[in-house]
Short mmCIF file of C-alpha atoms in Angstrom, two decimals:
data_model
loop_
_atom_site.label_atom_id
_atom_site.label_comp_id
_atom_site.label_asym_id
_atom_site.label_seq_id
_atom_site.Cartn_x
_atom_site.Cartn_y
_atom_site.Cartn_z
CA MET W 172 0.09 26.93 13.49
CA THR W 173 0.42 30.46 12.22
CA GLU W 174 3.94 31.64 11.48
CA GLN W 175 5.20 35.24 11.37
CA SER W 176 8.91 35.83 11.67
CA ASN W 177 9.95 33.35 14.38
CA ILE W 178 6.73 33.64 16.38
CA SER W 179 4.70 30.43 16.55
CA GLN W 180 1.21 30.32 18.04
CA LEU W 181 -0.75 27.14 18.64
CA SER W 182 -3.63 26.48 16.29
CA ALA W 183 -7.11 26.08 17.74
CA GLN W 184 -6.90 22.32 17.28
CA ASP W 185 -3.55 22.11 19.06
CA ALA W 186 -4.78 24.31 21.91
CA GLN W 187 -7.84 22.11 22.47
CA PHE W 188 -5.62 19.41 23.94
CA LEU W 189 -4.29 21.86 26.52
CA TYR W 190 -7.69 23.21 27.52
CA ILE W 191 -9.29 19.79 28.03
CA GLN W 192 -6.46 18.42 30.17
CA SER W 193 -7.24 17.80 33.82
CA ALA W 194 -5.94 15.65 36.68
CA THR W 195 -7.89 12.65 35.36
CA ASN W 196 -7.83 13.54 31.65
CA LEU W 197 -4.17 13.76 30.69
CA THR W 198 -3.81 14.53 26.98
CA HIS W 199 -0.42 13.13 26.07
CA VAL W 200 0.22 10.13 23.83
CA MET W 201 2.85 7.48 24.44
CA ALA W 202 4.67 5.16 22.05
CA VAL W 203 6.42 2.02 23.32
CA TYR W 204 9.25 0.59 21.23
CA ILE W 205 11.01 -2.72 21.94
CA PHE W 206 14.62 -3.05 20.76
CA ASP W 207 16.84 -6.10 20.33
CA PRO W 208 20.48 -5.00 20.91
CA SER W 209 22.02 -8.13 19.36
CA THR W 210 22.50 -6.24 16.05
CA ALA W 211 24.26 -3.28 17.73
CA PRO W 212 28.07 -3.01 17.87
CA GLY W 213 29.23 -5.45 20.54
CA GLY W 214 25.65 -6.64 21.00
CA LYS W 215 24.91 -3.97 23.60
CA VAL W 216 23.44 -0.46 23.82
CA ARG W 217 24.26 1.73 26.81
CA PHE W 218 21.99 4.40 28.25
CA LYS W 219 24.47 7.13 27.32
CA ASP W 220 24.44 5.85 23.71
CA ILE W 221 20.71 6.58 23.54
CA ILE W 222 21.23 10.08 24.94
CA GLU W 223 23.96 10.84 22.40
CA HIS W 224 21.84 9.49 19.55
CA MET W 225 18.98 11.81 20.51
CA ARG W 226 21.40 14.72 20.86
CA LYS W 227 22.36 14.26 17.20
CA ARG W 228 18.70 14.18 16.12
CA MET W 229 17.45 17.21 18.05
CA ASP W 230 16.96 19.20 14.84
CA VAL W 231 14.50 16.78 13.22
CA SER W 232 11.64 18.66 14.89
CA PRO W 233 11.26 22.05 16.59
CA MET W 234 9.19 20.38 19.35
CA PHE W 235 12.30 19.16 21.19
CA LYS W 236 13.52 22.50 22.50
CA ARG W 237 10.43 24.69 22.79
CA LYS W 238 7.96 25.11 25.61
CA LEU W 239 4.57 26.72 26.13
CA TYR W 240 3.93 30.37 26.88
CA ARG W 241 0.33 30.59 28.14
CA LEU W 242 -1.46 33.91 28.44
CA PRO W 243 -3.29 35.16 31.53
CA MET W 244 -6.85 33.76 31.68
CA ASP W 245 -6.17 32.14 28.27
CA ILE W 246 -7.24 35.33 26.49
CA ASP W 247 -5.76 33.82 23.33
CA HIS W 248 -4.14 30.54 22.30
CA PRO W 249 -0.65 29.92 23.77
CA TYR W 250 2.66 30.43 21.98
CA TRP W 251 5.69 28.21 21.51
CA VAL W 252 8.92 29.76 22.80
CA LYS W 253 12.49 28.59 23.08
CA ASP W 254 13.35 26.88 26.37
CA GLU W 255 16.47 28.77 27.44
CA HIS W 256 17.21 26.16 30.09
CA PHE W 257 16.76 23.10 27.87
CA ASP W 258 18.66 20.05 29.15
CA LEU W 259 18.37 16.88 27.09
CA GLU W 260 19.27 14.61 30.00
CA ALA W 261 16.35 16.02 31.99
CA HIS W 262 14.02 14.51 29.37
CA ILE W 263 15.49 10.98 29.22
CA SER W 264 15.36 8.69 32.26
CA HIS W 265 16.24 5.08 32.92
CA GLY W 266 14.71 2.22 34.92
CA ARG W 267 14.29 -1.53 35.19
CA LEU W 268 11.16 -3.69 35.16
CA PRO W 269 10.57 -5.12 38.66
CA ALA W 270 10.36 -8.87 39.23
CA PRO W 271 9.09 -11.12 37.86
CA GLY W 272 9.57 -9.05 34.69
CA ASP W 273 6.86 -10.84 32.71
CA TRP W 274 4.27 -9.53 30.24
CA ARG W 275 1.72 -8.66 32.94
CA GLN W 276 4.28 -6.70 34.96
CA PHE W 277 5.35 -4.92 31.78
CA CYS W 278 1.77 -3.84 31.02
CA ILE W 279 1.29 -2.58 34.58
CA HIS W 280 4.53 -0.61 34.44
CA VAL W 281 3.63 0.93 31.07
CA ALA W 282 0.16 1.93 32.29
CA ARG W 283 1.55 3.56 35.43
CA HIS W 284 4.02 5.62 33.43
CA HIS W 285 1.28 6.67 31.03
CA SER W 286 -0.86 7.78 33.99
CA LYS W 287 1.70 10.34 35.17
CA PRO W 288 1.44 13.96 33.95
CA LEU W 289 4.15 15.59 31.87
CA ASP W 290 6.02 18.59 33.26
CA MET W 291 4.13 21.40 31.52
CA THR W 292 6.86 23.98 32.28
CA ARG W 293 9.36 22.26 29.96
CA PRO W 294 9.27 21.01 26.36
CA LEU W 295 6.32 18.61 26.27
CA TRP W 296 8.05 15.28 25.74
CA ASP W 297 10.17 12.72 27.56
CA MET W 298 11.71 9.27 27.11
CA TYR W 299 11.95 6.43 29.60
CA VAL W 300 14.37 3.58 28.86
CA LEU W 301 13.15 0.35 30.49
CA GLU W 302 15.31 -2.76 30.89
CA GLY W 303 14.64 -6.15 32.47
CA LEU W 304 12.35 -7.64 29.80
CA ASP W 305 14.05 -11.04 29.65
CA ASN W 306 11.06 -12.97 31.06
CA ILE W 307 8.68 -11.91 28.27
CA PRO W 308 8.38 -14.74 25.70
CA GLY W 309 9.28 -13.64 22.20
CA TYR W 310 11.52 -10.78 23.29
CA ALA W 311 15.20 -11.32 22.53
CA LYS W 312 17.66 -11.63 25.40
CA GLY W 313 18.74 -8.20 26.59
CA SER W 314 15.82 -6.39 24.93
CA TYR W 315 14.85 -3.00 26.28
CA ALA W 316 11.90 -0.64 25.79
CA ILE W 317 11.81 3.09 25.09
CA LEU W 318 8.61 4.73 26.30
CA THR W 319 8.20 8.08 24.55
CA ARG W 320 5.56 10.52 25.77
CA ILE W 321 4.56 13.61 23.77
CA HIS W 322 1.75 16.00 24.54
CA HIS W 323 -1.06 15.87 22.00
CA SER W 324 -0.94 19.66 21.55
CA THR W 325 2.50 19.13 20.01
CA ILE W 326 1.88 16.27 17.63
CA ASP W 327 -0.77 14.02 16.05
CA GLY W 328 -0.62 10.41 14.89
CA VAL W 329 0.79 11.11 11.43
CA SER W 330 3.36 13.70 12.49
CA GLY W 331 4.20 11.41 15.43
CA ALA W 332 5.00 8.56 13.05
CA HIS W 333 7.17 10.94 11.02
CA PHE W 334 8.95 12.06 14.20
CA PHE W 335 9.86 8.50 15.14
CA ALA W 336 11.01 7.70 11.60
CA ALA W 337 13.28 10.76 11.78
CA VAL W 338 15.05 9.53 14.92
CA SER W 339 15.32 5.96 13.54
CA ASP W 340 17.77 4.33 11.14
CA LYS W 341 17.20 1.98 8.22
CA ASP W 342 20.19 -0.21 9.02
CA PRO W 343 22.38 -1.10 12.02
CA HIS W 344 25.09 1.28 10.77
CA GLY W 345 23.19 4.47 11.63
CA THR W 346 21.89 5.52 8.22
CA PRO W 347 18.87 7.80 8.90
CA ALA W 348 15.56 6.28 7.85
CA ILE W 349 14.53 9.57 6.21
CA PRO W 350 16.64 12.56 5.12
CA LEU W 351 17.49 14.82 8.04
CA PRO W 352 17.01 18.60 7.85
CA GLU W 353 20.07 20.74 7.34
CA GLY W 354 20.98 23.28 10.00
CA ASP W 355 19.39 23.99 13.34
CA SER W 356 15.66 24.20 13.88
CA PRO W 357 14.54 27.85 14.02
CA ALA W 358 14.06 29.11 17.57
CA ASN W 359 10.64 30.46 18.50
CA ASP W 360 10.82 34.02 19.81
CA LEU W 361 8.81 35.34 22.71
CA PRO W 362 6.21 37.73 21.26
CA THR W 363 6.11 41.29 22.58
CA THR W 364 3.22 42.53 24.69
CA SER W 365 1.89 44.58 21.78
CA GLU W 366 2.02 41.56 19.45
CA ILE W 367 0.16 39.42 21.98
CA LEU W 368 -2.57 42.05 22.50
CA SER W 369 -2.88 42.75 18.77
CA ARG W 370 -3.31 39.06 17.93
CA ALA W 371 -5.71 38.46 20.82
CA ILE W 372 -7.95 41.37 19.80
CA ASN W 373 -7.86 40.41 16.14
CA ASN W 374 -8.68 36.74 16.86
CA THR W 375 -11.50 37.66 19.22
CA VAL W 376 -13.05 40.13 16.79
CA THR W 377 -12.72 38.02 13.65
CA SER W 378 -13.63 34.67 15.20
CA PRO W 379 -17.41 35.27 15.18
CA VAL W 380 -17.25 36.16 11.47
CA LYS W 381 -15.20 33.06 10.65
CA LEU W 382 -17.53 30.92 12.78
CA ALA W 383 -20.55 32.22 10.87
CA GLN W 384 -18.82 31.47 7.56
CA ALA W 385 -18.03 27.93 8.73
CA LEU W 386 -21.65 27.39 9.78
CA LEU W 387 -22.82 28.47 6.33
CA LYS W 388 -20.31 26.11 4.75
CA PHE W 389 -21.68 23.18 6.74
CA ALA W 390 -25.33 24.26 6.54
CA PRO W 391 -26.42 21.38 4.22
CA ALA W 392 -24.95 18.80 6.59
CA LEU W 393 -26.55 20.53 9.57
CA VAL W 394 -29.96 20.55 7.89
CA SER W 395 -29.56 16.89 6.89
CA SER W 396 -28.67 16.00 10.46
CA ALA W 397 -31.73 17.81 11.80
CA GLN W 398 -34.01 16.04 9.29
CA LYS W 399 -32.64 12.65 10.26
CA SER W 400 -33.12 13.46 13.93
CA ILE W 401 -36.80 14.18 13.23
CA THR W 402 -37.51 11.31 10.84
CA GLY W 403 -35.32 8.68 12.49
CA GLY W 404 -32.71 8.73 9.72
CA ASP W 405 -31.11 5.88 7.83
CA ASP W 406 -30.75 2.78 9.96
CA LYS W 407 -27.14 2.36 8.90
CA THR W 408 -26.00 5.91 9.59
CA ALA W 409 -27.92 7.02 12.69
CA THR W 410 -25.53 7.34 15.61
CA GLY W 411 -27.48 7.13 18.86
CA VAL W 412 -24.99 6.13 21.57
CA PRO W 413 -26.11 3.38 23.98
CA GLN W 414 -24.99 3.49 27.61
CA THR W 415 -22.09 1.16 28.54
CA ARG W 416 -19.59 0.82 31.37
CA PHE W 417 -17.17 2.93 29.28
CA ASN W 418 -19.47 5.98 29.35
CA GLY W 419 -18.69 7.15 32.86
CA PRO W 420 -16.08 9.25 34.65
CA VAL W 421 -12.49 8.07 34.33
CA THR W 422 -9.94 7.98 37.13
CA PRO W 423 -6.21 8.81 37.02
CA HIS W 424 -5.43 5.07 36.97
CA LYS W 425 -5.18 3.64 33.46
CA MET W 426 -4.87 0.06 32.22
CA PHE W 427 -2.93 -1.24 29.22
CA ASP W 428 -2.63 -4.47 27.27
CA ALA W 429 -1.92 -5.35 23.64
CA ILE W 430 -2.05 -8.12 21.08
CA THR W 431 -0.24 -8.26 17.73
CA PHE W 432 -1.42 -9.81 14.44
CA ASP W 433 0.13 -10.40 11.04
CA LEU W 434 -0.93 -7.52 8.78
CA ASP W 435 -1.23 -9.88 5.81
CA GLU W 436 -3.97 -11.74 7.68
CA LEU W 437 -6.04 -8.55 7.90
CA LYS W 438 -5.43 -7.91 4.19
CA LYS W 439 -6.93 -11.33 3.45
CA MET W 440 -9.90 -10.65 5.73
CA ARG W 441 -10.89 -7.50 3.86
CA LEU W 442 -11.30 -9.61 0.68
CA LYS W 443 -14.17 -11.48 2.36
CA VAL W 444 -16.37 -8.44 1.60
CA SER W 445 -16.10 -6.46 -1.63
CA ASP W 446 -14.49 -3.03 -1.27
CA ALA W 447 -13.78 -3.44 2.45
CA THR W 448 -10.67 -1.72 3.77
CA ILE W 449 -8.09 -2.56 6.41
CA ASN W 450 -9.71 0.06 8.62
CA ASP W 451 -13.07 -1.71 8.21
CA VAL W 452 -11.45 -4.97 9.33
CA VAL W 453 -9.92 -3.23 12.37
CA LEU W 454 -13.34 -1.89 13.36
CA ALA W 455 -14.94 -5.31 12.80
CA ILE W 456 -12.41 -7.03 15.08
CA CYS W 457 -12.88 -4.38 17.78
CA SER W 458 -16.66 -4.70 17.45
CA GLY W 459 -16.55 -8.49 17.74
CA ALA W 460 -14.31 -8.28 20.80
CA LEU W 461 -16.66 -5.81 22.51
CA ARG W 462 -19.60 -8.06 21.70
CA HIS W 463 -17.89 -11.00 23.43
CA TYR W 464 -16.71 -8.91 26.37
CA LEU W 465 -20.05 -7.23 27.12
CA THR W 466 -21.98 -10.46 26.55
CA LYS W 467 -19.82 -12.16 29.17
CA HIS W 468 -20.72 -9.39 31.62
CA LYS W 469 -24.40 -9.45 30.50
CA GLU W 470 -24.12 -5.81 29.41
CA LEU W 471 -24.40 -5.97 25.60
CA PRO W 472 -26.80 -3.21 24.42
CA LYS W 473 -29.50 -4.06 21.88
CA ASP W 474 -28.37 -1.12 19.77
CA SER W 475 -24.97 -0.98 18.09
CA LEU W 476 -22.02 0.56 19.88
CA VAL W 477 -20.64 3.76 18.38
CA ALA W 478 -16.96 4.55 17.80
CA VAL W 479 -15.07 7.73 17.01
CA ALA W 480 -12.34 7.16 14.45
CA PRO W 481 -9.75 9.93 13.85
CA VAL W 482 -9.18 10.82 10.20
CA ASN W 483 -5.93 12.23 8.81
CA ALA W 484 -6.70 15.66 7.31
CA ARG W 485 -3.23 16.23 5.86
CA SER W 486 -2.82 16.59 2.14
CA ARG W 487 -1.39 13.75 0.12
CA SER W 488 1.62 15.91 -0.66
CA GLY W 489 2.81 15.59 2.91
CA ASP W 490 3.38 18.18 5.65
CA GLU W 491 4.07 15.26 7.99
CA ALA W 492 7.36 16.88 8.93
CA ASN W 493 5.52 19.70 10.67
CA PRO W 494 4.48 18.96 14.23
CA GLY W 495 1.05 19.84 15.48
CA ASN W 496 -2.40 18.44 14.78
CA ASN W 497 -4.17 18.18 11.45
CA ILE W 498 -6.84 15.62 12.12
CA SER W 499 -10.57 15.22 11.84
CA ALA W 500 -12.86 12.40 12.98
CA MET W 501 -15.90 10.39 12.00
CA THR W 502 -18.50 8.91 14.35
CA ILE W 503 -19.80 5.55 13.17
CA LYS W 504 -21.79 2.54 14.28
CA ILE W 505 -19.65 -0.59 14.55
CA TRP W 506 -22.59 -3.02 14.48
CA SER W 507 -21.81 -4.92 17.68
CA ASN W 508 -25.40 -6.17 17.56
CA ILE W 509 -24.64 -8.34 14.49
CA ALA W 510 -23.43 -11.81 15.46
CA ASP W 511 -22.06 -13.00 12.10
CA PRO W 512 -18.50 -11.60 11.63
CA VAL W 513 -18.74 -11.25 7.82
CA GLU W 514 -22.16 -9.58 7.96
CA ARG W 515 -20.74 -7.25 10.61
CA LEU W 516 -17.80 -6.38 8.34
CA GLU W 517 -20.19 -5.72 5.46
CA ALA W 518 -22.33 -3.39 7.59
CA ILE W 519 -19.22 -1.52 8.78
CA ARG W 520 -18.03 -1.15 5.18
CA ASP W 521 -21.38 0.40 4.23
CA THR W 522 -21.33 2.71 7.25
CA THR W 523 -17.78 3.98 6.75
CA ARG W 524 -18.45 4.50 3.05
CA GLU W 525 -21.53 6.60 3.82
CA THR W 526 -19.78 8.54 6.56
CA LYS W 527 -16.75 9.33 4.42
CA ALA W 528 -19.10 10.59 1.72
CA ALA W 529 -20.54 13.02 4.31
CA LYS W 530 -24.04 11.55 3.98
CA SER W 531 -24.48 10.76 7.67
CA GLY W 532 -25.29 14.26 8.90
CA LEU W 533 -23.43 16.23 11.56
CA SER W 534 -20.20 14.35 12.23
CA ALA W 535 -17.34 14.90 14.63
CA ARG W 536 -15.43 16.30 11.63
CA ILE W 537 -17.72 19.32 11.45
CA MET W 538 -17.45 19.97 15.16
CA THR W 539 -13.67 19.76 14.86
CA ASP W 540 -13.64 22.27 12.02
CA LEU W 541 -15.95 24.69 13.81
CA THR W 542 -13.71 24.83 16.89
CA GLN W 543 -11.02 26.47 14.76
CA HIS W 544 -13.08 29.67 14.81
CA ILE W 545 -13.93 29.89 18.51
CA PRO W 546 -11.94 32.50 20.50
CA GLY W 547 -9.32 31.06 22.85
CA VAL W 548 -10.89 32.42 26.02
CA THR W 549 -14.27 30.93 25.03
CA MET W 550 -12.78 27.57 24.07
CA ALA W 551 -10.83 27.34 27.33
CA SER W 552 -13.95 28.10 29.39
CA VAL W 553 -16.09 25.60 27.49
CA ALA W 554 -13.35 22.96 27.77
CA ARG W 555 -13.31 23.31 31.55
CA ILE W 556 -17.05 22.62 31.59
CA LEU W 557 -16.96 19.71 29.14
CA THR W 558 -14.10 18.00 30.97
CA ASP W 559 -16.05 18.07 34.22
CA GLU W 560 -17.39 14.54 34.75
CA ARG W 561 -20.87 15.95 35.44
CA PHE W 562 -21.15 17.61 32.03
CA ALA W 563 -18.97 15.45 29.75
CA PRO W 564 -20.93 14.64 26.56
CA LYS W 565 -21.50 11.03 25.50
CA MET W 566 -20.15 11.24 21.95
CA SER W 567 -19.35 7.56 21.57
CA ASN W 568 -18.62 4.33 23.43
CA LEU W 569 -14.96 4.16 22.44
CA MET W 570 -12.31 5.56 20.13
CA VAL W 571 -10.46 3.48 17.54
CA SER W 572 -7.36 4.94 15.87
CA ASN W 573 -5.64 3.22 12.97
CA VAL W 574 -2.41 5.00 11.98
CA PRO W 575 -0.27 3.19 9.37
CA GLY W 576 3.37 2.95 10.37
CA PRO W 577 6.62 2.17 8.52
CA GLN W 578 6.63 -1.21 6.81
CA ILE W 579 10.41 -1.63 6.84
CA GLN W 580 12.79 -2.86 9.51
CA LEU W 581 14.01 0.06 11.63
CA TYR W 582 16.96 0.44 14.01
CA MET W 583 18.21 2.82 16.66
CA ASN W 584 21.79 2.81 17.96
CA GLY W 585 22.24 -0.35 15.88
CA ALA W 586 19.52 -2.16 17.88
CA LYS W 587 16.67 -3.69 15.89
CA LEU W 588 13.11 -2.50 16.54
CA THR W 589 11.03 -5.64 17.04
CA HIS W 590 7.71 -4.49 18.52
CA GLN W 591 5.71 -1.28 18.66
CA TYR W 592 2.78 -0.24 20.87
CA GLY W 593 0.83 2.97 21.39
CA LEU W 594 -1.21 4.58 24.19
CA ALA W 595 -3.61 7.50 23.89
CA PRO W 596 -5.69 9.71 26.21
CA LEU W 597 -9.09 8.81 27.65
CA ALA W 598 -11.88 11.21 28.57
CA HIS W 599 -14.91 11.33 30.84
CA GLY W 600 -17.71 9.56 29.02
CA MET W 601 -15.30 7.64 26.77
CA GLY W 602 -13.11 5.32 28.81
CA LEU W 603 -11.90 2.92 26.12
CA PHE W 604 -9.35 3.66 23.39
CA ILE W 605 -8.06 1.02 20.97
CA ALA W 606 -4.98 2.16 19.03
CA THR W 607 -3.81 0.00 16.12
CA PRO W 608 -0.42 1.14 14.80
CA SER W 609 1.23 -1.06 12.18
CA TYR W 610 4.91 -1.76 11.69
CA ASN W 611 6.98 -4.01 9.40
CA GLY W 612 4.19 -6.42 8.47
CA THR W 613 2.44 -6.48 11.85
CA ILE W 614 -0.41 -4.56 13.46
CA SER W 615 -0.90 -4.28 17.21
CA PHE W 616 -4.24 -3.73 18.94
CA ASN W 617 -3.48 -1.61 22.01
CA ILE W 618 -6.11 -1.43 24.75
CA ILE W 619 -6.19 1.67 26.95
CA SER W 620 -8.90 1.83 29.58
CA ASP W 621 -9.67 2.74 33.17
CA ARG W 622 -8.96 0.41 36.08
CA LYS W 623 -12.55 0.61 37.34
CA MET W 624 -14.13 0.25 33.91
CA MET W 625 -12.01 -2.67 32.74
CA PRO W 626 -10.35 -4.46 35.68
CA ASP W 627 -10.16 -7.65 33.58
CA ILE W 628 -8.25 -6.16 30.66
CA GLU W 629 -6.51 -9.50 29.98
CA PHE W 630 -9.92 -11.00 29.20
CA PHE W 631 -10.63 -8.26 26.68
CA ARG W 632 -7.33 -9.09 24.97
CA GLU W 633 -8.58 -12.67 24.68
CA CYS W 634 -11.82 -11.33 23.19
CA LEU W 635 -9.79 -9.51 20.52
CA GLN W 636 -8.00 -12.74 19.67
CA ARG W 637 -11.32 -14.59 19.49
CA ALA W 638 -12.85 -11.95 17.20
CA PHE W 639 -9.77 -12.09 14.97
CA LYS W 640 -10.02 -15.88 14.60
CA GLU W 641 -13.76 -15.76 13.91
CA LEU W 642 -13.37 -13.31 11.06
CA ARG W 643 -10.32 -15.07 9.68
CA ASP W 644 -12.08 -18.46 9.61
CA ALA W 645 -15.46 -17.17 8.37
CA LYS W 646 -16.60 -17.86 4.83
CA PRO W 647 -16.35 -14.85 2.50
CA LYS W 648 -19.40 -13.05 1.21
CA ALA W 649 -20.68 -14.33 -2.13
CA GLY W 650 -18.99 -12.44 -4.93
CA ALA W 651 -16.05 -11.27 -2.84
CA ARG W 652 -12.52 -11.94 -4.04
CA GLN W 653 -10.89 -14.91 -2.31
CA THR W 654 -7.31 -15.94 -1.65
CA LYS W 655 -5.87 -19.32 -0.82
CA LYS W 656 -4.68 -19.99 2.70
CA ALA W 657 -1.02 -20.89 2.72
CA ALA W 658 0.88 -22.70 5.46
CA VAL W 659 3.93 -20.53 6.02
CA ALA W 660 6.60 -20.33 8.67
CA PRO W 661 6.17 -17.53 11.22
CA LYS W 662 8.30 -14.48 10.54
CA LYS W 663 9.13 -14.02 14.20
CA PRO W 664 8.67 -15.81 17.54
CA LEU W 665 5.29 -15.60 19.21
CA THR W 666 5.00 -13.19 22.10
CA PRO W 667 2.23 -12.46 24.60
CA GLY W 668 1.12 -9.79 22.15
CA ASP W 669 1.14 -12.09 19.11
CA GLY W 670 -2.40 -13.32 18.57
CA SER W 671 -2.26 -14.37 14.95
CA VAL W 672 -2.35 -18.12 14.43
CA MET W 673 0.73 -19.03 12.40
CA TYR W 674 1.92 -22.32 10.96
CA ARG W 675 5.17 -24.25 10.79
CA ARG W 676 6.07 -27.59 9.26
CA VAL W 677 7.02 -30.41 11.61
CA ALA W 678 7.41 -33.98 10.32
CA ARG W 679 5.81 -32.86 7.03
CA LYS W 680 2.59 -31.87 8.79
CA PRO W 681 1.60 -28.34 9.79
CA ARG W 682 0.99 -27.80 13.47
CA ARG W 683 -0.99 -24.86 14.79
CA VAL W 684 0.76 -22.66 17.33
CA ALA W 685 -1.37 -20.34 19.45
CA ALA W 686 -0.12 -17.88 22.03
CA LYS W 687 -1.17 -18.77 25.56
CA ALA W 688 -3.88 -16.41 26.80
CA GLY W 689 -2.91 -14.13 29.65
CA GLY W 690 0.60 -12.97 28.65
CA GLY W 691 3.67 -14.26 30.35
CA GLY W 692 3.30 -17.93 29.50
CA LYS W 693 4.90 -20.02 26.76
CA PRO W 694 3.03 -20.74 23.53
CA LYS W 695 1.01 -23.94 23.43
CA VAL W 696 1.32 -26.31 20.49
CA LYS W 697 -1.94 -27.91 19.43
#
């Protein structure tokens, strides 16, 4: 965002998420946090305690108290202005999970809340406190969820993680997890008519020049892309997108499910192939799951599926405290047409390495950068066309987002955070999003899809678990570093979202414990 005095205007990347929103393409993100109140004073947290806690943390980000000021016909990008009628209690609501209160009912309830639009006339966030989770195995008695929705124009994955860390504590006594800012957040002033017109004219006039400069900057990549299109390109970097059930129009009705694994298990998996990363392992598991799912439905394409993976564009020095978006993306093959899990991981490692080195031609990163120099009125008009289901481009088959989270135990109001999930927007032509946030030694695979595209979402969760086990049990590639498998006690009880196979000692012999497929049931001991 550009700052002058106390005037704050949305950047082009932030504004994109406003322009592409429609009745079926809502562009907010939602985080779901599960808390165990047994560590809180008296073993209980009241709804008003949560409200008061948030009231004390309102200054951790300017996003809490500011709303949008959109211009007529979107002649320029919108501005952030102070909400003079801000009421904290209007942003935090309370409810209870209906009977039977099991994992399946929880997923349905979460998906329905995610499918509702935010009130765009107020600050673009809200919280929903959900009780009644006692029938979900692995959740402590009295656990409750906080569903936090934030519009994507306000925040990205990295700044979102920073935001949650800022409202969390590192112990049950209320010690902030990160240092809090001193003083109130600066209020955003309403720009004058002359300021609005001056900025709009300047942006419209200078944008073509900046766009031309950006095109020159990316000319080598554009030429390379054109050459590969003519010659057929490198087999491991060409990104033709096959048609799947996920490449159609989405409806307003979303689906959600999740499964959680031990992060250490994924760290061991990456050692099966030299120089593989955790992100490569995540993509390999998603690819294996899609292979199983589409094979079951007799829909597996001969060509590899293609994924879009967001990339953090922030500098290593930080800037995470500032809300807004600073992301790019890469479009890569995930080699779903390779049956062997280790060979698939190796191919993904090669592909991501080539893509990151910018040797794969015109990527989503370049398109993201170019949009920064398109006038607001043009971008808004194009967005309305591209979000129409008749014209939506087929950029990929799915999106996979891997945002590292805090690896320490966090608290809020003295209650212990035990589980974390995340939901993201879908789009016409891309009706599957797999978000994989990590927290305190675990990583959850969160499935967000459309009810018509994936009515059997529980089966896809089972496919993720199957792909995880196949890669975990596969023999490493020759020459790769290996680690010994150790039989260790599970760090926490299994839940419907816990798919990692853990071990415990009983009568001096380890017994394997696997979570029952189709959440809501008790773990089976084999």
